[in-house]
mmCIF file of C-alpha atoms in Angstrom:
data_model
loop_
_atom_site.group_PDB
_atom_site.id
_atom_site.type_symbol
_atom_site.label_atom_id
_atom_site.label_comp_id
_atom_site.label_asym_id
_atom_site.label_seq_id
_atom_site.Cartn_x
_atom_site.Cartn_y
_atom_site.Cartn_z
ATOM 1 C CA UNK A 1 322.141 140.464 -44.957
ATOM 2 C CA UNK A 2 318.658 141.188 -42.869
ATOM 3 C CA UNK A 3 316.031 141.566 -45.167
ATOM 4 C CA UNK A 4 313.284 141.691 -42.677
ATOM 5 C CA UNK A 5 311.179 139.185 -41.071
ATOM 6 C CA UNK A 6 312.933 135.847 -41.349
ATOM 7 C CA UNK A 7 310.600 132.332 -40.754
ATOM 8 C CA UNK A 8 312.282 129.140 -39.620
ATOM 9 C CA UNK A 9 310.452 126.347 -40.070
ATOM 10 C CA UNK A 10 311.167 123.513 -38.157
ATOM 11 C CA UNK A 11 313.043 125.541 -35.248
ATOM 12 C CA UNK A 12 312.525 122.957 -32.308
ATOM 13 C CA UNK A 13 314.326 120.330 -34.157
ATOM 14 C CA UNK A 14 318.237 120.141 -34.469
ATOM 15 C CA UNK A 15 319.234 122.468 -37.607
ATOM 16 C CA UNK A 16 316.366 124.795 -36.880
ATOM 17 C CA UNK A 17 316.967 125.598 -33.382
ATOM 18 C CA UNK A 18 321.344 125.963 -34.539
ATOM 19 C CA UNK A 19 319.928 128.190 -37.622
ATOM 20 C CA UNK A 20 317.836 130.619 -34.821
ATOM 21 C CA UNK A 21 321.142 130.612 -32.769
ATOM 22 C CA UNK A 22 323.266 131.545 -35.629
ATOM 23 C CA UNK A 23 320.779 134.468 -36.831
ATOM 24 C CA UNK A 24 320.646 135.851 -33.549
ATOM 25 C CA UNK A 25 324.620 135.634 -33.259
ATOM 26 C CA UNK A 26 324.667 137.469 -36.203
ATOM 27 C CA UNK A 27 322.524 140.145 -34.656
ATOM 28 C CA UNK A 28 318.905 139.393 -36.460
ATOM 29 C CA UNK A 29 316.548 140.422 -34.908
ATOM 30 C CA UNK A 30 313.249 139.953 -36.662
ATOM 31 C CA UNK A 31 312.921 136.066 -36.128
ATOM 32 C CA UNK A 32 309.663 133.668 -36.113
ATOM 33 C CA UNK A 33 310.319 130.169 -35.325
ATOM 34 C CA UNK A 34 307.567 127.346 -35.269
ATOM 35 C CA UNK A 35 307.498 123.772 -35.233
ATOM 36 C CA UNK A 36 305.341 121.133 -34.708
ATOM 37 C CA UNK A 37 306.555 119.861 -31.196
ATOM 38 C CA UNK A 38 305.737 121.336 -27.296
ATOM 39 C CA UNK A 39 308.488 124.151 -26.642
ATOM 40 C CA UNK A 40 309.364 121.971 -23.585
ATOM 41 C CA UNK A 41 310.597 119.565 -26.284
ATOM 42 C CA UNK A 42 312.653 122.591 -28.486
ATOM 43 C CA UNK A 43 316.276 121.405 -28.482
ATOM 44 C CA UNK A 44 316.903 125.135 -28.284
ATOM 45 C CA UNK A 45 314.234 128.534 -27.882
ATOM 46 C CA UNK A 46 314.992 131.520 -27.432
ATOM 47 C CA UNK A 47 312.952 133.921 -25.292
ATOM 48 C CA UNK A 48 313.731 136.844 -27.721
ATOM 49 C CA UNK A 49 312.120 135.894 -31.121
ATOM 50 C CA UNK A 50 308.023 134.816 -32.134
ATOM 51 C CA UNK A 51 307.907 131.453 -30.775
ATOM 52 C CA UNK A 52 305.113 129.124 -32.457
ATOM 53 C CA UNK A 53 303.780 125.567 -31.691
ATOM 54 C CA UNK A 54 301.636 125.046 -35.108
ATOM 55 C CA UNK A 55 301.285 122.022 -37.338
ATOM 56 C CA UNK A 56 302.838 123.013 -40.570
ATOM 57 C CA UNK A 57 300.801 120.020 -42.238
ATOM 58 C CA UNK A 58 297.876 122.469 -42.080
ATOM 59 C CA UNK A 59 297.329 125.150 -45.133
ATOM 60 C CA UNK A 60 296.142 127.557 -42.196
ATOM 61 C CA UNK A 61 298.981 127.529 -39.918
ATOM 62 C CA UNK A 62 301.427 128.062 -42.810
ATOM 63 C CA UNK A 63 299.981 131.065 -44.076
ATOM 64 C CA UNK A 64 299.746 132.441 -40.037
ATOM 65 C CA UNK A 65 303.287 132.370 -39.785
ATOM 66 C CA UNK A 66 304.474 133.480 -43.210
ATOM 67 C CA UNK A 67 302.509 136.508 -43.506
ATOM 68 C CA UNK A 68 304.769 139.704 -43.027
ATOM 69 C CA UNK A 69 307.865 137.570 -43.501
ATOM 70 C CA UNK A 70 310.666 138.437 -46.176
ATOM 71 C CA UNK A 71 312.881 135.103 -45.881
ATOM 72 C CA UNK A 72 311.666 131.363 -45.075
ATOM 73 C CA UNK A 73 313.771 128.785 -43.974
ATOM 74 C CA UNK A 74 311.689 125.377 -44.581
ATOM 75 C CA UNK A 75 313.599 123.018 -42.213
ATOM 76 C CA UNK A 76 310.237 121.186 -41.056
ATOM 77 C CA UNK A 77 309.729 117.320 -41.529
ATOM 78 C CA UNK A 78 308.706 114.369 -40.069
ATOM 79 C CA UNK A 79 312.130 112.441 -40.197
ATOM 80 C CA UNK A 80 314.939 110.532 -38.578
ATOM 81 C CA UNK A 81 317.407 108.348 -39.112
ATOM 82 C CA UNK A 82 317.034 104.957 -41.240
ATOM 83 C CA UNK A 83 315.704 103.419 -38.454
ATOM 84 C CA UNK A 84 312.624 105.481 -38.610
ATOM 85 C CA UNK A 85 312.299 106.750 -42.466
ATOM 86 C CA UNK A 86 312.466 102.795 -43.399
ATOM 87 C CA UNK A 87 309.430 101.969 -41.082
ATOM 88 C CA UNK A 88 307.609 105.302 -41.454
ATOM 89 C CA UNK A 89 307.022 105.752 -45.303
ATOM 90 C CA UNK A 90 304.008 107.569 -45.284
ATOM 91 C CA UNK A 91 304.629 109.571 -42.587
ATOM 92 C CA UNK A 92 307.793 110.967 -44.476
ATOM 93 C CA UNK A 93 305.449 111.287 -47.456
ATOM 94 C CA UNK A 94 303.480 113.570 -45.798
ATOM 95 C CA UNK A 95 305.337 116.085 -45.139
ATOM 96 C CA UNK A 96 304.968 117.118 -48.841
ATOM 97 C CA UNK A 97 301.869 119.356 -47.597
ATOM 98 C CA UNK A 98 303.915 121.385 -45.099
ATOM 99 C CA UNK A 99 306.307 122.253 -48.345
ATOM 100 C CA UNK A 100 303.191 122.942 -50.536
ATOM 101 C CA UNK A 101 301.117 125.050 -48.289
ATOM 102 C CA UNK A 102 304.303 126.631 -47.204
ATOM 103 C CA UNK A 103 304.742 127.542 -50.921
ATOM 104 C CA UNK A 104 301.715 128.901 -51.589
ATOM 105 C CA UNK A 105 301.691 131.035 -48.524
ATOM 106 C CA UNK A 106 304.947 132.350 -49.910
ATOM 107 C CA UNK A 107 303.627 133.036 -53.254
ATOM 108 C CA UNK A 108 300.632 134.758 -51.481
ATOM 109 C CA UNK A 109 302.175 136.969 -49.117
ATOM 110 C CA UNK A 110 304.828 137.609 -51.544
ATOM 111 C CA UNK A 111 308.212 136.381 -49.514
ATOM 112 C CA UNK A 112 311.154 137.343 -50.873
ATOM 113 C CA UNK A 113 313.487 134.271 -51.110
ATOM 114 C CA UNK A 114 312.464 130.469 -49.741
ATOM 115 C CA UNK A 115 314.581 128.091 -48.490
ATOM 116 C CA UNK A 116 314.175 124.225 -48.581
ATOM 117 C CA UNK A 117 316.553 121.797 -47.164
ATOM 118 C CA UNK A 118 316.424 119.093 -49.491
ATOM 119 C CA UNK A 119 318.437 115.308 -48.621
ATOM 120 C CA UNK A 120 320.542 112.934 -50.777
ATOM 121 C CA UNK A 121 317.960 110.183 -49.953
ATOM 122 C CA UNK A 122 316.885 112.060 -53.253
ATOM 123 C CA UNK A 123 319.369 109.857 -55.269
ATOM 124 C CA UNK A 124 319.252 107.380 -57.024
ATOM 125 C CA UNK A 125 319.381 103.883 -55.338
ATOM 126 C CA UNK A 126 321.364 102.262 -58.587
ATOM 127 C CA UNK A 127 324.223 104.908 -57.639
ATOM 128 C CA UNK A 128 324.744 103.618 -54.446
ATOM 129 C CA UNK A 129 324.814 100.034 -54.437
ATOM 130 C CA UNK A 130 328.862 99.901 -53.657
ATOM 131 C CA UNK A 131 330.435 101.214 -50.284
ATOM 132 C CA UNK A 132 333.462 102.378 -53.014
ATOM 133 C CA UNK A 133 330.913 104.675 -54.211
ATOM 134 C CA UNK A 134 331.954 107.494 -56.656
ATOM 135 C CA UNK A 135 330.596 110.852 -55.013
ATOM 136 C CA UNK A 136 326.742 111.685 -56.053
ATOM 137 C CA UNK A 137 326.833 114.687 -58.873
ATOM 138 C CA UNK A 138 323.816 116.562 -58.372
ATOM 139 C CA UNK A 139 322.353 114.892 -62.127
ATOM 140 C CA UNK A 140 322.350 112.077 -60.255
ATOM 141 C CA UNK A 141 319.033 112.000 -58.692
ATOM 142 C CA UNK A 142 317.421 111.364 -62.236
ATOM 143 C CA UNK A 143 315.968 109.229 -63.730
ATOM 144 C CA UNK A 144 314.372 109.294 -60.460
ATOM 145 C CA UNK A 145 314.833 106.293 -57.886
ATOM 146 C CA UNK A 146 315.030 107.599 -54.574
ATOM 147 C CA UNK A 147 314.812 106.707 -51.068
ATOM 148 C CA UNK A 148 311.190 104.652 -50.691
ATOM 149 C CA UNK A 149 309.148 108.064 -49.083
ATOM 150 C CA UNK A 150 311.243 110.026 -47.298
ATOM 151 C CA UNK A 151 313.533 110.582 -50.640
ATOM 152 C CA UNK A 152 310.564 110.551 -53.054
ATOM 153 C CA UNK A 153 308.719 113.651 -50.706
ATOM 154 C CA UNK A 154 312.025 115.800 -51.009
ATOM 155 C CA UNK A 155 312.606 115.320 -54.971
ATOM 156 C CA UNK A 156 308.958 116.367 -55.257
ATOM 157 C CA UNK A 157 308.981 119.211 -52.940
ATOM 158 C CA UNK A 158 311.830 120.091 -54.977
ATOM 159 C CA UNK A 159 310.910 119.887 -57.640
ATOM 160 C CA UNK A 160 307.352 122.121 -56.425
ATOM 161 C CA UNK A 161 310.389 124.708 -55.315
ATOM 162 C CA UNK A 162 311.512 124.700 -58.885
ATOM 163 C CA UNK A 163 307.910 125.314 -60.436
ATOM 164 C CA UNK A 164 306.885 128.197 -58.494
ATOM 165 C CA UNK A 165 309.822 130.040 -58.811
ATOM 166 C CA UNK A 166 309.583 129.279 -62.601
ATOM 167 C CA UNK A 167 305.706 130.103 -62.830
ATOM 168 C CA UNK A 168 304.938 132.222 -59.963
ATOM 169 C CA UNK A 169 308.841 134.403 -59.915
ATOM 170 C CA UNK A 170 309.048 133.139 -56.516
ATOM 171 C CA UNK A 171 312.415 133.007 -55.482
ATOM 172 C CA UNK A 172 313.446 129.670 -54.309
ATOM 173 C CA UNK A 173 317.202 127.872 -53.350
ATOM 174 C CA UNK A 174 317.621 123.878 -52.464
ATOM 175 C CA UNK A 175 320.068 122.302 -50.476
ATOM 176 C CA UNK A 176 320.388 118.354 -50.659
ATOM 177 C CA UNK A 177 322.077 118.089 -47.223
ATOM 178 C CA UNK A 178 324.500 114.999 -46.755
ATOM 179 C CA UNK A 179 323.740 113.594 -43.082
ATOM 180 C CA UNK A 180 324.228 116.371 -40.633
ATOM 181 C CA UNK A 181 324.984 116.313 -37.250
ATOM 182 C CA UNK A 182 326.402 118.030 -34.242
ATOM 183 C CA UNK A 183 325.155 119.153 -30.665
ATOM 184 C CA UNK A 184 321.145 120.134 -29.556
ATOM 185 C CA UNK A 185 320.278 117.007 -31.412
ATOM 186 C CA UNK A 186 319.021 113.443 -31.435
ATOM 187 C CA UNK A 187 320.512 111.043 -30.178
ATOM 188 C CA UNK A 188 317.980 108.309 -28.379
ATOM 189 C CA UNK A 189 314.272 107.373 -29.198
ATOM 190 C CA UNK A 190 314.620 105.911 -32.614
ATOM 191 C CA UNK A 191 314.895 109.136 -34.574
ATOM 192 C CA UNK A 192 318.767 109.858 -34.118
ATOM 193 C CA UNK A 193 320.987 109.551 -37.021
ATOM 194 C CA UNK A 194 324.076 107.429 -37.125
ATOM 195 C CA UNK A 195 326.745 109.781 -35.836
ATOM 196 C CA UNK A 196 324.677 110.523 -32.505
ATOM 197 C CA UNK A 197 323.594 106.967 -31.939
ATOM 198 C CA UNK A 198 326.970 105.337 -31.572
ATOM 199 C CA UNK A 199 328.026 108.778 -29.666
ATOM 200 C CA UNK A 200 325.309 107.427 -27.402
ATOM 201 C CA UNK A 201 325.955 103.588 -27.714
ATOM 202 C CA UNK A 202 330.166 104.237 -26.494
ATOM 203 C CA UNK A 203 329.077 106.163 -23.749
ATOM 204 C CA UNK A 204 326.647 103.539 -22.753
ATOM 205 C CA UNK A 205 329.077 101.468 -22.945
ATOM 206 C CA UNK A 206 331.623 103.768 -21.241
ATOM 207 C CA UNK A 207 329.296 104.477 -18.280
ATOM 208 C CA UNK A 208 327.955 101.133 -17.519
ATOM 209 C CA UNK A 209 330.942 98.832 -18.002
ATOM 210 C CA UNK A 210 329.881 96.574 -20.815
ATOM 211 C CA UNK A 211 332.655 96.927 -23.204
ATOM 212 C CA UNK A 212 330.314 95.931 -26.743
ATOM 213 C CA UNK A 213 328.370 97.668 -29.169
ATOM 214 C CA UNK A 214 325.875 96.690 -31.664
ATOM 215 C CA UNK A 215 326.024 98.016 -35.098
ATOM 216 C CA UNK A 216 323.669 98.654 -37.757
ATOM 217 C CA UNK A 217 324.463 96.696 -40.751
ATOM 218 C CA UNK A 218 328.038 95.132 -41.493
ATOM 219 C CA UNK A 219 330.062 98.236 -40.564
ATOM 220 C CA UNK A 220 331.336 99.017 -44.609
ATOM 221 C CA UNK A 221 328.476 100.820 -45.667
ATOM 222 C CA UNK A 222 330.384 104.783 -46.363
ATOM 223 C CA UNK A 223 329.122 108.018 -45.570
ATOM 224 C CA UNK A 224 330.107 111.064 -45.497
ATOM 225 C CA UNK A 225 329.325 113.476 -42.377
ATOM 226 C CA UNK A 226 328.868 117.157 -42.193
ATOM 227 C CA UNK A 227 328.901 119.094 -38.600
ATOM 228 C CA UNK A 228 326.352 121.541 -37.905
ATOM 229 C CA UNK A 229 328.586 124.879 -38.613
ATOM 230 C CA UNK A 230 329.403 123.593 -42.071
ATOM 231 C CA UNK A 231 325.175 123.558 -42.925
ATOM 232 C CA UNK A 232 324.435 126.675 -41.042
ATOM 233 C CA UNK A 233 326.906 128.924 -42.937
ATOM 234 C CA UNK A 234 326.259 126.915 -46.569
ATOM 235 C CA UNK A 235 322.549 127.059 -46.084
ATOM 236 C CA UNK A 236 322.676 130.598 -45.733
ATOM 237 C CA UNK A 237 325.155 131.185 -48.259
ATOM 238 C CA UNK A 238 323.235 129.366 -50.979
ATOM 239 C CA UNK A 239 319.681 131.270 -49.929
ATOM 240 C CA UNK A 240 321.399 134.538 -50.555
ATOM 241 C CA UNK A 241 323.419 133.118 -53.678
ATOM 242 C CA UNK A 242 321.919 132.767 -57.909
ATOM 243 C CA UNK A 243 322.559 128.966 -57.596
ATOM 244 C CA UNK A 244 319.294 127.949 -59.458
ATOM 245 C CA UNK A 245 319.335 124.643 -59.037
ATOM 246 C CA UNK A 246 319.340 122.014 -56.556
ATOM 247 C CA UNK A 247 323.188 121.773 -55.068
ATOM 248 C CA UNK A 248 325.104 119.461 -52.465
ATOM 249 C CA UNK A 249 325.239 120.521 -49.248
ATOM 250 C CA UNK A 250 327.815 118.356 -47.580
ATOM 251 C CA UNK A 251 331.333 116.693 -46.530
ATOM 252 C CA UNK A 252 333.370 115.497 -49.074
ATOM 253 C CA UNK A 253 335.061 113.373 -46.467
ATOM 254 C CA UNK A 254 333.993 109.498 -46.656
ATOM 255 C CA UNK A 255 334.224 107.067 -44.016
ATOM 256 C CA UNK A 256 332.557 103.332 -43.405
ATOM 257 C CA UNK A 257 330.737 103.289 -40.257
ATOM 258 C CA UNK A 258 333.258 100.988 -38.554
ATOM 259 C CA UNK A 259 335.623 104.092 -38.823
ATOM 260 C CA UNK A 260 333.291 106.423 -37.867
ATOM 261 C CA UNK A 261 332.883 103.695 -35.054
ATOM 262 C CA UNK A 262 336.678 103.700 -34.388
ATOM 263 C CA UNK A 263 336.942 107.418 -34.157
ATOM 264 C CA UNK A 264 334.432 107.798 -31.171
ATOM 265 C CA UNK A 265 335.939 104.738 -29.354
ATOM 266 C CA UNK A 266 339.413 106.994 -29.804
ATOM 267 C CA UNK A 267 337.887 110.312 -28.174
ATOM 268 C CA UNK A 268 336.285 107.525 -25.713
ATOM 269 C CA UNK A 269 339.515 106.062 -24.605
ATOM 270 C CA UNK A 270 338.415 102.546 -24.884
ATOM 271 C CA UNK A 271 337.772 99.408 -27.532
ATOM 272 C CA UNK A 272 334.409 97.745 -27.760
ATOM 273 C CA UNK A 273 333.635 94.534 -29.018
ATOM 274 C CA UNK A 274 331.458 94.925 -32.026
ATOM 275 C CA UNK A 275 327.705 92.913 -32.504
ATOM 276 C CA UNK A 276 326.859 93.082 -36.317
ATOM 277 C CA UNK A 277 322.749 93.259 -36.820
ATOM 278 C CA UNK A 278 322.697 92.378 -40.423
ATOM 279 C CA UNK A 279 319.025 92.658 -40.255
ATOM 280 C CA UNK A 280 318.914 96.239 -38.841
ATOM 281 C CA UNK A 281 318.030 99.186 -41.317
ATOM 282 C CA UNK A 282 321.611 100.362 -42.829
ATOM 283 C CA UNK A 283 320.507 102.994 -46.019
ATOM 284 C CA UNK A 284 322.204 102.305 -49.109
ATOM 285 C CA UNK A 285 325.936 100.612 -49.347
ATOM 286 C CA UNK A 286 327.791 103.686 -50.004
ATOM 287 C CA UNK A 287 326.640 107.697 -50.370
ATOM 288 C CA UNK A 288 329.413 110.631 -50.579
ATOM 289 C CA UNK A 289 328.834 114.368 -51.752
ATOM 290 C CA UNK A 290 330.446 115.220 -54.845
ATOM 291 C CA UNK A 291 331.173 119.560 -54.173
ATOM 292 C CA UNK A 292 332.250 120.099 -57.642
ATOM 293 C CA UNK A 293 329.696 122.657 -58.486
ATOM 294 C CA UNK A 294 329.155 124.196 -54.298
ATOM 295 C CA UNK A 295 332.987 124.886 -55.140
ATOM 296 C CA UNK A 296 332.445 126.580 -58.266
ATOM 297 C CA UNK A 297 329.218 128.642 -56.951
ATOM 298 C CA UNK A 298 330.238 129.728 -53.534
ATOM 299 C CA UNK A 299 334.040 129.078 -53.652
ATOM 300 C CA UNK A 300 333.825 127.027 -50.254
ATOM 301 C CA UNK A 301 332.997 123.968 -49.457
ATOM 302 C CA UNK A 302 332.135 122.317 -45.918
ATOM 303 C CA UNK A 303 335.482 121.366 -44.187
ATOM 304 C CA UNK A 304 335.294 120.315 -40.585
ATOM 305 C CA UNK A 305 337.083 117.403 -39.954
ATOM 306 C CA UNK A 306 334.907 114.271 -38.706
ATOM 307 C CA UNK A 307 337.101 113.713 -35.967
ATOM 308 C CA UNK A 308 336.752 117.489 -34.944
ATOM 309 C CA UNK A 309 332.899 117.836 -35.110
ATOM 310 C CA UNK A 310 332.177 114.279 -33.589
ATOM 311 C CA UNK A 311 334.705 115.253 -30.508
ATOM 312 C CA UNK A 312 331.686 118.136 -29.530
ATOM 313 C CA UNK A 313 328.794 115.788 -30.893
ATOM 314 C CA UNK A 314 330.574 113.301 -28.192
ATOM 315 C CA UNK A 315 331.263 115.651 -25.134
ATOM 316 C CA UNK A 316 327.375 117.052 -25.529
ATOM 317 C CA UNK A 317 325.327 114.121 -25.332
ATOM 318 C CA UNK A 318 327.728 112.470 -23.058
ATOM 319 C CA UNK A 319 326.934 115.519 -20.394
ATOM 320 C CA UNK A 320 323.131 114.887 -21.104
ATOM 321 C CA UNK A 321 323.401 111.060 -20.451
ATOM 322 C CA UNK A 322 325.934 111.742 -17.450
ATOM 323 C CA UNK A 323 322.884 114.070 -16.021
ATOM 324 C CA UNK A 324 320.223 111.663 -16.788
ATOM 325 C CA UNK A 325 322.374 109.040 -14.882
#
């Protein structure tokens, strides 16, 4: 449903720009999007919504862009992969002011209903110490012992979520997404997460000959993967939905990166030889998405196959690293 002016926060970056897409598809037509990065650097922009380049770190820029808007999408962060939230604590900490001043811009200008896309770095670390991990329950994430920064910012933020909607009637939904990928993303620089990177490592592989590939960790840590579709249409689902607390947002479907590895060297067509850098960051040992409770909210849960969203994730960077080439 269009209930007016709709902010995205965070639309340069991967899930932002898709979100834009997806509203527009729909036929929305009263969009803002701003993020933090050049529009030369937007994964995708479109010509025929309110374009922004604004830090959302700053209390002024946050209440620019939410005044006159009904809906906000918080998708902004500084974040990456574990490569980069393990090495850049505090600068995963602080995106805790673009959630607060986006807040309180929202409370001000009286928005309507505030999304914020939460992460399962919020849970705790003592739940995922095995790779045979039994899928994360959203009472998991307490007593509290998240993700060092990046995790710690999101179970505050939501937690700030929870307290204005409970002392200020704001109306406010969390997602914890579960490692999302897709197309229009990362997938070089140090930022990408893992379902892009080795995407990029088999073509590089692929392309220039040398049949190896080096892998974060010993290849038995588990995840569990959700394509891009599967978060657009949830994260819109649960905005619109009562669901009062914070809820999954993710694939059910749990893999160790040495099958995730084995499934792009299938739509590849070719068998690498595998370098194991046991000193590399590599998360926790084992993180799935328990959808008990998505299930009984929405009646849905995400369900793309792996093998079906990574065959896109594949043929789209692969066409970007075939141009750059």
């Amino acid at each position: 449903m269009d209930y007016g002016k709709t902010l995205v926060c965070g639309a340069g970056g991967f899930i932002g720009g898709h979100l834009v897409a997806d509203l527009l598809k729909q036929g929305w037509t009263d969009i803002r999007a701003v993020d933090l990065k050049p529009f030369d650097e937007w994964y995708q922009r479109f010509p025929n919504v309110e374009n922004f380049q604004l830090d959302l770190q700053d209390k002024a820029a946050c209440e620019q862009v939410t005044r006159g808007a009904s809906i906000v999408y918080n998708l902004a962060a500084d974040m990456g992969g574990m490569g980069f939230i393990e090495n850049n604590r505090a600068l995963c900490m602080l995106s805790v002011l673009i959630n607060s001043h986006l807040l309180m811009a929202a409370r001000n200008f009286a928005v309507q209903r505030y999304f914020y896309a939460s992460s399962a770095c919020v849970y705790a670390a003592n739940k995922q110490t095995s790779p045979d991990v039994v899928a994360l329950k959203e009472s998991d994430a307490y007593p509290a012992m998240p993700e060092d920064g990046y995790g710690w910012e999101k179970l505050f933020s939501e937690r700030m979520c929870r307290h204005f909607r409970e002392d200020f009637g704001l109306i406010t939904r969390v997602a914890r997404y579960h490692n999302v990928y897709g197309p229009n993303g990362t997938y070089d620089g140090g930022r990408e997460k893992a379902p892009a990177a080795i995407c990029r490592k088999v073509i590089q592989a692929k392309l220039s000959g040398r049949h190896e590939i080096e892998i974060w960790g010993d290849g038995h840590q588990t995840r569990s993967f959700m394509y891009i579709d599967d978060c657009l249409k949830g994260t819109q689902a649960i905005l619109a939905s009562d669901i009062l607390e914070p809820i999954n947002l993710g694939s059910s479907e749990l893999v160790t990166i040495n099958k995730l590895v084995d499934i792009v060297e299938e739509i590849a067509g070719l068998k690498l030889k595998r370098k194991y850098d046991l000193k590399a960051p590599k998360g926790v040992n084992g993180r799935n998405s328990d959808n008990t409770m998505i299930k009984k909210y929405l009646k849905w849960e995400p369900g793309i196959r792996l093998r079906e969203g990574l065959e896109k994730t594949y043929r789209w960077i692969y066409d970007k690293i075939a141009k750059d080439r």
